[in-house]
C-alpha angles and dihedrals in degrees: 000000000000092000091047091051090051092052091048090048091054093047094047097049094034089059093042094238113165124207116212112251092219093078095050135063120257128214134213123200097186099087118107118232090250091052092049092054102036101033103029111025099032105016094177134119086225093070119120100184130155143153092047115178137165134190135179146134120353097217117181089225090059093242118146137228093215137048147103125317130198120201099171111149095013131103092248109123096234122061092209143332145124126320123203115185143178087226140026112317088215086073092056101080116092161270097099097233109122140033117266100216110154139148105056121145098003099105093253107163134202128239128263095209090054090048090053093046095050099031093246136137103184112063123144138180098028120187113197133191115181138164145157123246141174112221121219094201135041097257139050128193140163136179127242145169124211114214127182145174085219091076090098119187094202107028128164115241093257090059095060093094097043105121141150119223136228137169140189101217120197131180137161119242109277095023120114103202127071126222115219111224095182097089137128105272113270093012143073092238113125114235110250138141093272096044098049111036138132130232127257101083134076088260114092117255118242130193090345093180088074098044118097110191152306103252128233124206096281100068131125091238133048094236127110095229146341145198125254118261106296128191125227111201143161142172114253138180113250113242095018122118117245134185121213125191120193109194136169127178144167115258121222097353141358095267126119107019125230133194142199118220113201114200113244113248092004097116103105126191094184133128125271109232093197138261121333115256103223139159089228091059094042097243109095120145112270120243110289091005119135130206124208113207120199118207097168112154129181112249094017116142099192149355137216123188125208134196117200088348090302120120113250105224113238093005096127102124125103089249130051130188113220116214103164139041120270148099111291129197135163131208112215115205123216104184119318103310108035120076112146113190123236125236116275115267110206116207127191128175126221114239122256096240119220120207112238100174131353100168116078123182128196134172120240101260102193132073101255094062094210096155094259127111143149120279121196102225092191089063091046091049092057093048099042098081132033093216109030109155115230093241095056113106117213128190129180129227134190093227132016093247095051121112095188111093119221119245119259091249100050127182112205114242097204111066120245099348130036137156120218128176132242117212130190101230106186098048116063128207101005103087138044121212116285117224113231119194118216117197124188119197122196138216104212099174111105115229113192120196115241136209113206133178123231115201121219116278091010137114128224132208116219116200121194093192133252133271101062129117097225143008132201124184123199093233123127104274098023117248124214104197133106092244134034133183121228132186101186138056123260145099114301117190125191123191112206125192126206131210091275089059090248118140140207131184126225123194125212110196105202112196117196109229143168146170113298125255109217103217100180145340115223109209124198106186140151084064136118085247110033115199143180127206117203113215118202123204114259088232091064109109104199142090106246143200127196137222141170095204104032088241110070111048132189134190093228118088092210124090119193140185091039119170123219112283149073121314137182117209119207120203112196125194107227090214087062097249092135148282127274121198141186137178122234136172133228113209126208138152126247113258091215144355135202114218096190099129097254090119090240119108090341095144135043116232141134117252129224098015087131090053088058094043089247096116094118092061118124124235122200120190124200135185123233091277094054096256113151107243101170139002121183146150110269091219097062111024148042131195118255097192097260136119119204089344095308124112114248118223126256108279145115117288132190131223143191120207113197105194122206090237088067097257121127123209122195129186147123137249139183129254110209123192 
């Protein structure tokens, strides 16, 4: 950033471009230290200030590191005030185009009190404004802004801890230790570049709520960044003498100047009326509660109370009893010219909450119907009161003495009826616990889903059962009767409601079905394990089972270990839409025959070839040496065990069956005499 500012500075002044002074602050070095404190910082006839001194840089040019600034007409937050810098204040006015980097080699030392306050040992270029004062009230405060060239927009990582230091050191007469008032609000952390910084650079942000901005070129001051307006404040004892020392210095070396801007007229000697009573801080006044505030000050000659900057008629006593919300201040008069205002006391009232609903009913949502279910306590919270403000935090507890809040999704522990308690968590002392009644109704009737078949060209009546107060089917359009009639497959859901207004849903799965169409039977015979596979048409709708005797059914469509012979297969629709059947034949060859003239098994032939349209197949029979003994048409002949009219001896013979479907079967059999 510093190199960029130097380049911009050279370009701006090299080209002779002039920035209008109206948009930038101006500084004035002619004010005396007494004038800076009495007329600029305090600017009140109530001031009792003395022993004012200031010290800073000993520049050869005579320029100063302290003085008055005027920001009228600019965007700078203060209109005017005091500036204390670690460099020349003449470098402070904008625009932000070059690096303010003064004070090297002139013997400008740091400050030991600042070192002690910040735990340092290496400060340089200290500018100090200090004075004694006697407060009229019990509190002092003033406003300030910390600005610095060390707020770099593009730093290297080793520059993240570069920071100048400053402190507002206060001590009562006779005390030895200072109190530093220049701290991050609500902490003891001194305000510096690395303790109040915004995001957007490689350096970590810190206390961003109090950081204003990294500045571009067009800014009323010539500093790279600054804090927001911060307030230095402390309790004091009226009438006691205090010393305050306002000091800023470079840390480590003279490089990269910083400055403190003190808001003109912001130094306040007024009285502190006490802590604000706000909903946000959990301590508002309760409905119909009053608060008496005491502003009594020794030496005061009069009082005037204000609400929302408006005079409260007749409120001229040291005490005032507050009965309504508002911003309260009091002017305390010391003679005819001095009337320092107090701080502003902000008062809010807690709402008088009105119960809207404290009975909440749910139905038992699970299957065991034990009178327990889940309640959404966020929903209950929003329905409990008619006028619950959005910033009120409510938690729920099982008993009034419990400190363990219930989860948002809470399952009651007492079946059917339980009382829990709602508690306003962020406002203390205004509300007791509110009882909330949880009721769980049950639906004890068991509704079992059903799967039903619907045969082709048929209708089906679906019945949800009696005894319910209402019915709703998921048909299009919805139907609201106990029974409906359907003529197509699908999922039909009915939601039934009982007398407790609890509902359950039953699903009827209607599966379209019909009698099977047997498309083919794939036979694998002439095997050790003959089988038949029943093929059903893809257009068949049902879920089928298979049998060879119409008694014993199986889910598989394959039958195995079938002997030679005639079979009838039965295909039954499980949804009772009917049975389809077909006859088929298993072929096999005899393993032996006995041509002994008893008219039983006297010839060797293969049965049922005609039934399979294989009657024109050719059979060739061979002896053990491969000699052709017999060849004949399976449709017309059989072999009687002879060759050329002579009986052949008992032995094994071989055959070849050439089927008309192109398949060839080979095997052997035995001739027994």
